[in-house]
Amino acid sequence: MEAMEVDSPGELQEGGIGQQEVAAVAVDQAEDANAPQVISDSGSSTEVEEEEDDDDETEGGRAAARVPPRLPATWAFSQRAVGRAAATPSAAQGAPMRRRLRQGLRVHYPSQTAAPSRGFPDFLLRAPAASVAEPESGSTTEGSESEDEADGDEDGTAAGVEPISLAPPAGPNLNATIQHSPPQEASTTSSSSAADGERTEAQSHDGQSAPAALASVQSAHIDESDGDTCTICFEAWTTAGEHRLSALRCGHLFGFTCIQRWLKAQGQAAKCPQCNKKAKRSDIVLLYAPKLRALDNSEQESLKKSLEQEQSLRRKAELESAQYKLKLQVVTNKYGQAQQELQELRALMAQTGRSSVPSSSSSSSSSSSASLLFSLSQRVDGSKTLQYSFSKAVMVSQAGGCRVLSYCEPLSCLLASQPSPHSTLVPGCGVKKVSVVNMKASQYVPIHSKQIRGLSFNRQNDSLLLSAALDNTIKLTSLLTNTVVQTYNAGKPVWSCCWCLDNSNYVYAGLTNGSVLIYDTRDTSTHVQELQPLRSRCPVASLCYVPRAASSSFPCGGLIAGSLEGGYFWEQVNETTYRPHLLPLEASGCTDIQVETESRHCLVTYRPGRSNPSLRCVLLALNRTPQQDSSQLPSCSCSPMQTFSAGSSCKLLTKNAVFKSPDGGGMLVCAGDEASNSAMVWDAGSGSLLQKLPADLPVLDISPFSVNGEHYLATLTEKMLKLYRWE
């Protein structure tokens, strides 16, 4: 080791070639005939296979046990050494060289024709190169450092293996060989280590990016192939043949033979392999799809859902905005009236102050102030006299056919019956929604196949509409979803209907034969009871329920049924028992009976006849005679309070109204007059006519209601709905 010498670069350039040739001849002659022969790889490239990795790592560990850390070789010295190596082959040209590289990569070194021998440690050949030249390339240093780190890792794994020393070749010219061969081997090693460092760094980057790209390609291929394989055999289904695409009733896809064998093997308890739903062989359906792809529209559906939510919130905000605008208008009107009254009072106070200064005219000033106060009081009283004023007219049906009207308080909308506006597409009859917030018709809801004769709401505020029609049915319709939720077949045309206000589970239907059917909404099959008429079998034109109340004159509750020949009161004794009472009405001509439940009054309408040539509306007070003894039951009756006369024509069965006055002072009666095409409003207490509300056609139905503290009156004709506001 100490006898080895390495000439300076200058000496190598002058006489290195000749010395190397002599050393090469001496080594060739000194080689032993028994030395093992090693076949080189290819002379220009090095192949590293997976089977040789373990051996290489073991050899690297043995070398690490003997060799201290390497010093980096310089690029300049390696290039000079490469030039000399190309001119003169090394002494160990025939020996193969195995470079430890990454698995699965092949590196070609163009600067060498044969690999140097592994007999001598590399640090003996690379140490002089570090003392000759300064490092000039950062890539060479980085490649050497990465190679050193890899060598360190492999040395750690092979630390426990005992190194095997290689014996140098015997011969008389051994010292000469050792003295002249190191420069050649050092140059070759330096050039190969520099090229190896650069290529190893590039390969490390390629090795890191290649698995990621391969994984992404494989995952994409798996995702694409998920929809093309059978989940039983994991083979691709075909468009024809035994393994063609098929599906079960649950919608999952399989190969035909696979799912057929699966169901046959399970027998009677066969289920889908994916969702475990019951399946049988007859459920298998062949699909004729050359290539099946499912479009992922989950994001689109979520966007649609969010859009619907935003639209509902916007509609709600618009409704609240309209309500607040209406309230603001009311407050503004009241504020204007208060400002006007305040100005008049200030003017009056100013006049009285000026007139009180001269004492001689005190009497005249007092008289003038009294007259001013009287005129002001008249103005104030005149301003407080309220009545109905026209607000809005809404077209319901251009073709006509409207019949009855009702108000839905939870939805703040009026419902008017009408024929279908598109009779060819949606035949039959339904109701038109008219919003009282913006005073506009919103939508049509189809319900019956023939004309509707009655509409009614209960006190539960559940937006359930009870309707009766001439198609022999009564129906319950949810106005929240605009769908019919329950249908009862009465067997005969239904003329009227109403809810039981004491128990919302019961509804009543008045038939054309004079009987009344009672339905329980919890029983969807048929009626639970039938109330037979007491006299003739005339159609029941009107039905009204009177709820129980703590009233001394009429505490009982029950049903008032009005027909063309009189009226009855069916007193509800208990949930299933009704006791009939015949009301003392006129024998004929009764067209309508309406009830004001709080005051226990009813309004009976009579058409013109021989004895009475005009339309009459009679206000009656319901009463009950006390029970005299145990054998005699109490009787319910009514007594007339006021009579209101209208025109001389009544060809239609119109519906009238009796209700509390919006100002809280008494009751009002409103009835339609066919002769003058108007609605007449009377004071129930005095019987005086207050207003006459004009209309283009005969008024068929009347409905008073209130919304946001404002009181309105709605009148319905065959085509149009008119709204009047109390102000």
XYZ file of C-alpha atoms in Angstrom, residues 34-722:
689
model
C -5.930 -21.036 -13.090
C -7.444 -17.537 -12.495
C -11.187 -17.530 -13.137
C -12.384 -16.006 -16.378
C -15.290 -13.526 -16.227
C -17.298 -12.721 -19.339
C -17.991 -8.988 -19.701
C -21.539 -7.668 -20.102
C -21.620 -5.840 -23.409
C -18.608 -3.608 -23.473
C -20.656 -0.446 -23.799
C -23.553 -0.768 -21.328
C -24.307 -2.196 -17.914
C -27.526 -4.106 -17.165
C -28.694 -4.437 -13.632
C -31.269 -7.106 -12.952
C -33.435 -7.685 -9.964
C -31.781 -11.058 -9.196
C -28.333 -9.440 -8.773
C -29.397 -6.670 -6.400
C -28.864 -8.693 -3.234
C -25.373 -9.809 -4.324
C -24.391 -6.275 -5.251
C -25.590 -4.948 -1.910
C -23.584 -7.623 -0.111
C -20.458 -6.735 -2.080
C -21.056 -3.047 -1.385
C -21.320 -3.829 2.320
C -18.016 -5.757 2.219
C -16.318 -2.898 0.464
C -17.756 -0.443 3.031
C -16.309 -2.538 5.829
C -12.881 -2.149 4.289
C -13.060 1.225 2.628
C -13.323 4.655 4.249
C -15.706 7.236 2.682
C -14.880 8.228 -0.866
C -13.754 11.697 -1.880
C -15.613 13.400 -4.784
C -13.909 13.146 -8.164
C -13.538 16.198 -10.336
C -14.956 16.560 -13.757
C -11.799 17.955 -15.324
C -9.538 15.162 -14.113
C -12.059 12.541 -15.143
C -12.228 13.987 -18.647
C -8.409 13.866 -18.996
C -8.402 10.340 -17.640
C -11.127 9.384 -20.097
C -9.044 10.674 -22.991
C -6.084 8.586 -21.925
C -8.250 5.538 -21.301
C -9.630 5.781 -24.830
C -6.101 5.828 -26.227
C -4.808 2.866 -24.169
C -7.001 0.121 -22.709
C -6.633 -0.637 -19.003
C -4.838 -3.612 -17.535
C -8.076 -5.135 -16.452
C -9.905 -4.633 -19.745
C -11.135 -8.137 -19.866
C -12.675 -8.050 -16.380
C -16.366 -7.088 -16.149
C -17.572 -4.082 -14.137
C -20.847 -4.096 -12.273
C -22.155 -0.731 -11.136
C -24.791 -0.755 -8.445
C -27.783 1.161 -9.835
C -31.489 1.466 -9.135
C -33.688 -1.492 -9.851
C -35.016 -1.869 -13.375
C -32.781 0.831 -15.018
C -30.062 0.475 -17.626
C -27.193 2.955 -17.963
C -24.773 3.240 -20.866
C -21.318 4.726 -20.283
C -19.962 5.982 -23.604
C -16.566 6.859 -22.119
C -15.424 3.262 -21.573
C -15.209 0.065 -23.571
C -14.704 -2.325 -20.697
C -15.369 -2.074 -16.997
C -12.395 -1.861 -14.640
C -11.646 -4.646 -12.210
C -13.215 -4.664 -8.792
C -10.013 -6.039 -7.268
C -8.752 -2.703 -5.919
C -10.660 -0.422 -3.560
C -11.968 2.718 -5.202
C -10.684 5.115 -2.555
C -7.050 4.272 -3.467
C -7.732 5.335 -7.044
C -9.922 8.382 -6.342
C -7.966 9.982 -3.497
C -5.159 11.408 -5.780
C -7.797 12.860 -8.113
C -9.217 14.985 -5.294
C -5.740 16.462 -4.552
C -5.066 17.382 -8.177
C -8.082 19.396 -9.315
C -10.810 21.535 -7.692
C -14.442 20.496 -8.216
C -15.968 22.452 -11.068
C -19.383 20.842 -11.599
C -22.118 20.800 -8.997
C -23.880 17.950 -10.705
C -20.878 15.637 -10.258
C -20.694 16.344 -6.559
C -24.413 15.848 -6.114
C -24.300 12.589 -8.013
C -21.389 11.372 -5.853
C -23.147 12.373 -2.655
C -26.344 10.600 -3.641
C -24.322 7.570 -4.556
C -22.495 7.716 -1.209
C -25.805 7.871 0.653
C -27.082 4.864 -1.214
C -23.825 3.048 -0.509
C -24.171 3.931 3.158
C -27.668 2.446 3.303
C -26.542 -0.738 1.646
C -23.440 -0.905 3.830
C -25.674 -0.766 6.879
C -27.659 -3.731 5.704
C -24.527 -5.800 5.065
C -22.569 -4.749 8.141
C -22.681 -8.192 9.650
C -21.027 -9.918 6.659
C -17.287 -10.583 6.946
C -15.361 -8.978 4.037
C -13.457 -11.288 1.730
C -10.043 -9.986 0.576
C -9.118 -10.397 -3.052
C -5.519 -11.635 -3.665
C -3.552 -9.632 -6.223
C -2.238 -11.567 -9.236
C 1.116 -13.213 -8.657
C 4.111 -12.464 -10.899
C 7.532 -10.878 -10.975
C 6.241 -7.559 -12.345
C 3.627 -7.011 -9.643
C 5.115 -3.806 -8.292
C 5.365 -2.357 -11.763
C 1.790 -3.227 -12.411
C 0.673 -1.620 -9.175
C 2.768 1.472 -9.800
C 1.534 2.125 -13.336
C -2.071 0.958 -13.249
C -3.536 3.374 -10.620
C -3.510 6.459 -12.853
C -5.375 4.588 -15.577
C -7.877 3.091 -13.140
C -8.284 6.391 -11.311
C -9.088 8.205 -14.521
C -11.560 5.553 -15.598
C -13.197 5.451 -12.182
C -13.463 9.247 -11.993
C -15.082 9.564 -15.379
C -17.486 6.712 -14.723
C -18.410 8.028 -11.242
C -19.079 11.526 -12.632
C -21.297 10.190 -15.418
C -22.897 7.787 -12.978
C -23.684 10.644 -10.557
C -25.388 12.715 -13.237
C -27.383 9.785 -14.557
C -28.300 8.545 -11.075
C -29.702 12.004 -10.181
C -31.785 12.103 -13.364
C -32.968 8.570 -12.759
C -33.947 9.410 -9.182
C -36.257 12.143 -10.477
C -37.671 9.800 -13.100
C -38.076 7.082 -10.476
C -40.115 9.420 -8.273
C -42.422 10.678 -11.029
C -42.924 7.327 -12.764
C -44.816 5.553 -9.919
C -47.144 8.540 -9.442
C -47.993 8.668 -13.143
C -48.448 4.905 -13.245
C -50.755 5.016 -10.212
C -52.898 7.778 -11.754
C -53.205 5.858 -15.021
C -54.136 2.658 -13.177
C -56.749 4.445 -11.018
C -58.269 6.107 -14.081
C -58.370 2.743 -15.845
C -60.065 1.156 -12.805
C -62.640 3.956 -12.617
C -63.403 3.591 -16.289
C -63.714 -0.166 -16.061
C -65.986 -0.182 -12.998
C -69.069 0.251 -15.181
C -68.055 -2.459 -17.657
C -67.571 -5.504 -15.412
C -69.889 -7.983 -13.789
C -69.784 -7.747 -9.987
C -70.099 -11.543 -9.646
C -67.279 -12.790 -11.874
C -65.412 -9.463 -12.320
C -65.307 -10.052 -16.063
C -66.482 -7.586 -18.666
C -70.011 -8.189 -19.837
C -70.793 -8.450 -23.531
C -73.448 -7.097 -25.861
C -74.384 -10.577 -27.081
C -73.986 -14.156 -26.039
C -74.385 -15.831 -22.665
C -72.590 -13.146 -20.663
C -74.571 -10.273 -22.140
C -75.596 -7.260 -20.104
C -78.678 -7.805 -17.908
C -80.312 -6.197 -14.891
C -82.593 -7.074 -11.997
C -85.682 -5.189 -10.898
C -83.614 -3.288 -8.339
C -81.508 -1.839 -11.170
C -78.109 -3.492 -10.610
C -76.250 -4.835 -13.659
C -74.690 -8.292 -14.112
C -73.730 -10.790 -16.768
C -76.715 -12.934 -17.767
C -75.187 -16.326 -16.982
C -73.706 -15.118 -13.694
C -76.916 -13.719 -12.251
C -78.905 -16.683 -13.540
C -76.620 -19.144 -11.746
C -76.615 -16.957 -8.641
C -80.402 -16.920 -8.337
C -80.674 -20.597 -9.183
C -78.166 -21.529 -6.485
C -80.001 -19.558 -3.787
C -83.379 -21.037 -4.636
C -86.464 -19.499 -3.033
C -84.461 -17.095 -0.847
C -82.667 -15.546 -3.803
C -81.502 -11.967 -3.371
C -79.579 -9.382 -5.343
C -75.803 -9.763 -4.776
C -75.412 -6.021 -4.233
C -78.473 -4.698 -2.357
C -79.904 -7.968 -0.917
C -83.385 -7.250 -2.234
C -85.568 -10.205 -3.103
C -85.172 -11.329 -6.673
C -86.162 -14.210 -8.893
C -85.200 -15.481 -12.293
C -88.168 -13.833 -13.971
C -86.872 -10.441 -12.804
C -83.829 -10.679 -15.095
C -84.114 -8.193 -17.957
C -81.711 -8.145 -20.895
C -80.342 -4.707 -21.721
C -79.528 -3.781 -25.294
C -76.768 -1.247 -24.715
C -73.537 -1.415 -26.736
C -71.684 0.698 -24.174
C -73.086 1.791 -20.824
C -71.928 4.948 -19.116
C -73.600 6.644 -16.117
C -73.476 10.430 -16.176
C -72.522 11.876 -12.811
C -75.109 14.600 -12.235
C -74.875 14.784 -8.459
C -73.452 18.276 -8.621
C -76.215 19.339 -11.000
C -78.895 17.939 -8.702
C -77.386 19.690 -5.702
C -77.364 22.940 -7.662
C -81.012 22.415 -8.603
C -81.902 21.801 -4.984
C -80.085 24.908 -3.848
C -81.803 26.871 -6.626
C -85.225 25.685 -5.472
C -84.396 26.659 -1.914
C -83.274 30.086 -3.033
C -86.429 30.515 -5.096
C -88.656 29.534 -2.157
C -86.795 31.962 0.082
C -87.187 34.643 -2.545
C -90.934 34.034 -2.847
C -91.252 34.160 0.915
C -89.311 37.418 1.005
C -91.494 38.880 -1.746
C -94.635 37.879 0.166
C -93.345 39.482 3.347
C -92.357 42.570 1.402
C -95.863 42.876 -0.058
C -97.393 42.495 3.400
C -95.139 45.160 4.842
C -95.929 47.477 1.947
C -99.630 47.014 2.637
C -99.135 47.755 6.319
C -97.054 50.806 5.442
C -99.801 52.103 3.190
C -102.374 51.699 5.951
C -100.179 53.495 8.459
C -99.491 56.263 5.943
C -103.213 56.805 5.359
C -103.915 56.956 9.077
C -101.012 59.339 9.544
C -102.377 61.626 6.828
C -105.813 61.677 8.449
C -104.290 62.467 11.839
C -102.242 65.293 10.310
C -105.340 66.777 8.706
C -107.315 66.661 11.961
C -104.394 68.231 13.810
C -104.224 71.121 11.358
C -107.948 71.738 11.719
C -107.674 71.749 15.502
C -104.765 74.187 15.367
C -106.741 76.485 13.079
C -109.696 76.354 15.434
C -107.523 77.152 18.444
C -105.972 80.089 16.592
C -109.382 81.505 15.714
C -110.703 81.180 19.264
C -107.544 82.880 20.628
C -107.910 85.891 18.356
C -111.619 86.277 19.091
C -111.150 86.222 22.874
C -109.028 89.487 22.982
C -111.860 92.153 22.743
C -114.222 91.847 25.711
C -117.145 93.575 24.003
C -117.525 90.796 21.487
C -117.297 87.861 23.872
C -120.769 86.639 23.143
C -120.234 86.703 19.408
C -116.873 84.953 19.738
C -118.347 82.254 21.870
C -121.097 81.646 19.372
C -118.614 81.538 16.510
C -116.367 79.115 18.387
C -119.328 76.918 19.160
C -120.263 76.855 15.511
C -116.690 75.984 14.572
C -116.587 73.195 17.122
C -119.877 71.823 15.817
C -118.637 71.925 12.226
C -115.402 70.242 13.257
C -117.276 67.549 15.120
C -119.384 66.989 12.047
C -116.258 66.698 9.963
C -114.734 64.251 12.421
C -117.926 62.218 12.568
C -118.161 62.266 8.809
C -114.582 61.100 8.500
C -115.259 58.240 10.901
C -118.196 56.980 8.813
C -116.620 53.958 7.114
C -117.896 51.910 4.241
C -116.722 49.524 1.554
C -114.801 51.038 -1.357
C -113.764 49.297 -4.555
C -110.205 47.913 -4.400
C -109.492 45.467 -7.242
C -111.180 43.336 -9.905
C -109.636 39.989 -10.862
C -110.624 37.991 -13.938
C -111.162 34.371 -12.918
C -112.587 32.710 -16.035
C -113.004 34.231 -19.485
C -115.523 31.560 -20.467
C -117.570 31.892 -17.273
C -118.841 29.043 -15.133
C -117.735 30.255 -11.683
C -120.061 29.208 -8.891
C -118.902 29.297 -5.251
C -116.286 31.214 -3.257
C -114.303 30.557 -0.069
C -111.374 32.122 1.831
C -108.286 30.218 3.051
C -106.822 32.089 6.007
C -103.477 30.193 6.370
C -102.532 30.887 2.735
C -104.208 34.340 2.534
C -105.952 33.475 -0.711
C -109.468 33.281 -2.115
C -110.674 30.166 -3.916
C -113.230 30.451 -6.707
C -114.669 27.402 -8.452
C -114.480 27.375 -12.249
C -114.321 25.007 -15.224
C -110.902 23.969 -16.438
C -109.267 26.696 -18.567
C -107.762 23.923 -20.737
C -110.674 21.562 -21.169
C -109.026 19.554 -23.938
C -105.921 18.760 -21.896
C -107.322 18.812 -18.346
C -111.106 18.371 -18.436
C -113.349 18.915 -15.448
C -113.609 21.639 -12.816
C -111.377 23.003 -10.087
C -110.575 26.131 -8.107
C -108.565 29.243 -8.966
C -106.277 30.665 -6.295
C -106.374 34.453 -5.914
C -103.808 35.959 -3.552
C -105.203 38.765 -1.406
C -101.688 40.100 -0.747
C -100.950 41.207 -4.318
C -104.544 40.850 -5.561
C -103.575 38.538 -8.430
C -104.775 35.146 -9.631
C -101.980 32.624 -9.110
C -102.842 29.107 -10.288
C -105.591 26.635 -11.140
C -106.060 23.397 -9.156
C -108.090 20.608 -10.873
C -110.326 18.630 -8.495
C -113.681 17.338 -9.883
C -115.013 16.155 -13.214
C -118.287 18.139 -12.949
C -119.475 21.451 -11.506
C -118.491 22.251 -7.919
C -121.392 23.261 -5.644
C -119.726 23.703 -2.252
C -116.369 24.727 -0.695
C -115.474 24.705 3.010
C -112.489 25.016 5.398
C -112.096 23.847 8.998
C -110.598 25.635 11.992
C -107.357 23.622 12.066
C -105.536 25.933 9.643
C -104.153 22.898 7.807
C -105.119 24.221 4.339
C -107.397 21.237 3.663
C -110.222 22.153 1.290
C -113.508 20.220 1.393
C -115.355 20.342 -1.927
C -118.667 18.892 -3.150
C -119.636 18.435 -6.807
C -122.255 16.972 -9.079
C -119.931 14.063 -9.960
C -121.239 12.159 -6.851
C -118.072 12.809 -4.832
C -116.711 14.947 -2.065
C -112.944 15.441 -1.925
C -110.260 16.685 0.429
C -107.556 18.707 -1.331
C -104.306 19.915 0.207
C -103.637 23.441 -1.010
C -100.020 23.166 0.139
C -99.288 20.575 -2.542
C -102.341 21.207 -4.801
C -103.254 17.515 -4.768
C -106.373 15.554 -3.814
C -105.651 13.529 -0.682
C -109.020 11.821 -0.119
C -112.106 11.041 -2.221
C -115.505 9.800 -1.017
C -118.142 8.509 -3.412
C -121.625 9.486 -2.204
C -123.490 7.623 -4.958
C -125.617 10.705 -5.811
C -124.867 14.302 -6.817
C -123.694 16.381 -3.876
C -125.124 19.896 -3.541
C -123.458 21.149 -0.363
C -120.850 20.306 2.258
C -119.330 21.573 5.533
C -116.948 20.635 8.374
C -117.885 19.729 11.930
C -116.498 22.661 13.940
C -116.565 20.683 17.204
C -114.604 17.715 15.817
C -112.567 18.223 12.660
C -112.546 14.479 11.932
C -116.135 14.637 10.622
C -117.484 16.191 7.432
C -121.044 16.446 6.069
C -122.393 16.103 2.526
C -125.890 17.182 1.427
C -127.242 15.041 -1.404
C -129.750 15.666 -4.130
C -132.304 13.327 -2.457
C -132.473 15.400 0.743
C -130.341 13.141 2.958
C -127.115 14.131 4.710
C -124.113 11.760 4.823
C -121.585 11.922 7.673
C -117.983 10.925 6.882
C -115.110 10.234 9.228
C -111.817 11.310 7.670
C -110.100 8.488 9.537
C -112.261 5.982 7.624
C -111.449 6.163 3.936
C -113.995 3.591 2.763
C -117.523 5.025 3.118
C -119.805 7.184 5.241
C -120.366 6.329 8.888
C -123.940 7.637 9.224
C -126.865 8.942 7.137
C -129.422 11.530 8.252
C -132.755 10.957 6.456
C -134.976 13.938 5.522
C -138.104 14.580 7.612
C -140.356 15.780 4.777
C -139.936 15.737 1.035
C -136.729 14.669 -0.646
C -135.568 17.996 -2.052
C -131.886 18.695 -2.643
C -129.963 20.029 0.327
C -128.904 23.428 -1.053
C -126.987 24.591 2.043
C -125.256 23.066 5.077
C -123.967 25.043 8.089
C -122.594 23.771 11.376
C -123.323 25.641 14.616
C -120.651 24.883 17.242
C -121.400 24.456 20.916
C -121.178 27.647 22.974
C -121.791 28.858 26.506
C -124.953 30.667 25.495
C -128.090 30.782 27.594
C -130.372 31.109 24.585
C -128.803 28.464 22.326
C -125.980 26.432 23.916
C -126.269 23.279 21.813
C -124.350 22.488 18.655
C -125.460 20.800 15.502
C -126.093 20.952 11.784
C -128.532 23.247 9.923
C -129.639 21.809 6.571
C -131.599 24.014 4.184
C -133.593 22.645 1.275
C -135.977 24.206 -1.215
C -138.938 23.387 1.045
C -137.663 24.282 4.520
C -134.876 23.722 6.991
C -133.846 21.333 9.767
C -131.574 21.527 12.731
C -129.836 18.256 13.619
C -128.779 18.617 17.236
C -125.651 16.618 18.026
C -126.323 14.854 21.308
C -123.053 12.902 21.248
C -120.505 11.825 18.683
C -122.872 9.423 16.900
C -126.363 10.597 17.895
C -128.264 13.426 16.189
C -131.708 14.689 17.198
C -133.781 16.425 14.439
C -135.620 19.727 14.930
C -137.876 21.254 12.287
C -137.316 24.988 11.941
C -140.374 27.252 11.514
C -139.574 28.453 7.995
C -141.787 29.116 4.999
C -142.991 26.053 3.153
C -141.307 26.867 -0.156
C -138.844 29.166 -1.813
C -135.882 28.742 0.593
C -132.692 28.996 -1.493
C -129.962 29.501 1.106
C -129.259 29.463 4.863
C -126.121 31.062 6.362
C -125.113 31.190 10.056
C -123.168 33.705 12.164
C -121.770 31.338 14.807
C -120.839 33.827 17.549
C -124.136 35.697 17.732
C -126.176 32.503 17.021
C -128.063 34.143 14.142
C -128.952 32.691 10.766
C -129.897 34.363 7.482
C -132.583 32.669 5.364
C -133.070 33.728 1.718
C -136.425 33.329 -0.046
C -136.929 33.732 -3.754
C -139.800 35.919 -5.072
C -143.265 34.348 -5.106
C -146.922 35.190 -5.425
C -147.263 36.574 -1.934
C -143.845 38.306 -1.963
C -142.754 39.640 -5.376
C -139.208 40.529 -4.251
C -136.196 38.672 -2.952
C -136.224 38.544 0.837
C -133.510 37.890 3.367
C -134.798 37.155 6.870
C -132.486 37.348 9.890
C -133.429 34.767 12.518
C -132.242 34.262 16.098
C -131.718 30.650 17.165
C -133.210 29.738 20.528
C -133.945 26.710 22.634
C -137.007 26.213 24.831
C -136.178 24.973 28.324
C -137.143 21.480 29.351
C -140.485 21.449 31.240
C -140.322 17.917 32.592
C -138.342 14.740 32.176
C -140.737 13.327 29.636
C -140.511 16.293 27.268
C -137.230 16.970 25.484
C -136.068 20.550 24.861
C -136.842 21.873 21.392
C -134.727 24.117 19.183
C -136.322 26.826 17.111
C -135.739 30.307 15.635
C -137.507 33.654 15.655
C -137.356 36.403 12.991
C -135.408 39.560 13.841
C -135.201 41.586 10.615
C -136.272 41.327 6.968
C -134.356 42.799 4.028
C -135.901 43.166 0.580
C -134.016 43.204 -2.741
C -134.960 42.959 -6.435
C -137.752 41.006 -8.068
C -135.590 38.468 -9.894
C -133.966 35.295 -8.532
C -133.206 32.705 -11.202
C -129.980 31.455 -9.642
C -129.360 29.831 -6.286
C -127.165 32.582 -4.927
C -125.384 32.510 -1.582
C -125.549 35.468 0.807
C -123.648 36.401 3.963
C -124.258 37.623 7.519
C -121.200 38.737 9.507
C -119.975 41.113 12.154
C -119.428 44.710 11.158
C -115.734 45.578 10.710
C -116.111 48.560 13.057
C -117.374 46.257 15.825
C -120.846 47.820 16.076
C -123.431 45.173 15.253
C -123.798 42.956 12.188
C -124.016 43.445 8.459
C -126.061 41.535 5.884
C -124.946 41.307 2.258
C -126.999 39.744 -0.548
C -126.813 39.712 -4.319
C -129.492 41.381 -6.383
C -129.962 39.886 -9.834
C -132.264 42.666 -10.987
C -129.615 45.394 -10.583
C -126.468 43.195 -10.885
C -125.161 44.428 -7.566
C -124.461 43.435 -3.981
C -126.540 45.160 -1.340
C -125.230 45.800 2.203
C -127.666 46.353 5.120
C -127.267 47.151 8.775
C -128.694 44.159 10.626
C -129.753 46.215 13.632
C -131.691 48.999 11.910
C -132.480 47.269 8.628
C -131.304 50.285 6.625
C -129.508 49.889 3.313
C -125.903 51.073 3.678
C -124.369 50.426 0.272
C -125.020 49.041 -3.157
C -121.873 47.571 -4.689
C -122.207 47.424 -8.508
C -121.269 44.386 -10.598
C -121.341 43.538 -14.295
C -123.150 40.218 -13.811
C -125.370 38.732 -11.079
C -123.505 38.137 -7.820
C -123.427 34.405 -7.053
C -121.434 34.226 -3.805
C -120.141 36.633 -1.137
C -117.225 36.156 1.270
C -116.047 38.634 3.942
C -112.466 38.278 5.245
C -109.684 40.220 6.926
C -105.939 40.237 6.282
C -103.211 42.258 8.042
C -105.785 44.184 10.045
C -107.710 45.245 6.920
C -111.307 44.143 6.280
C -112.449 43.174 2.804
C -115.570 41.954 1.055
C -115.325 39.708 -2.039
C -118.138 39.219 -4.538
C -118.088 36.556 -7.259
C -119.831 36.556 -10.612
C -119.597 34.002 -13.407
C -116.371 35.530 -14.720
C -114.938 38.029 -12.284
C -114.013 38.497 -8.664
C -114.313 41.986 -7.145
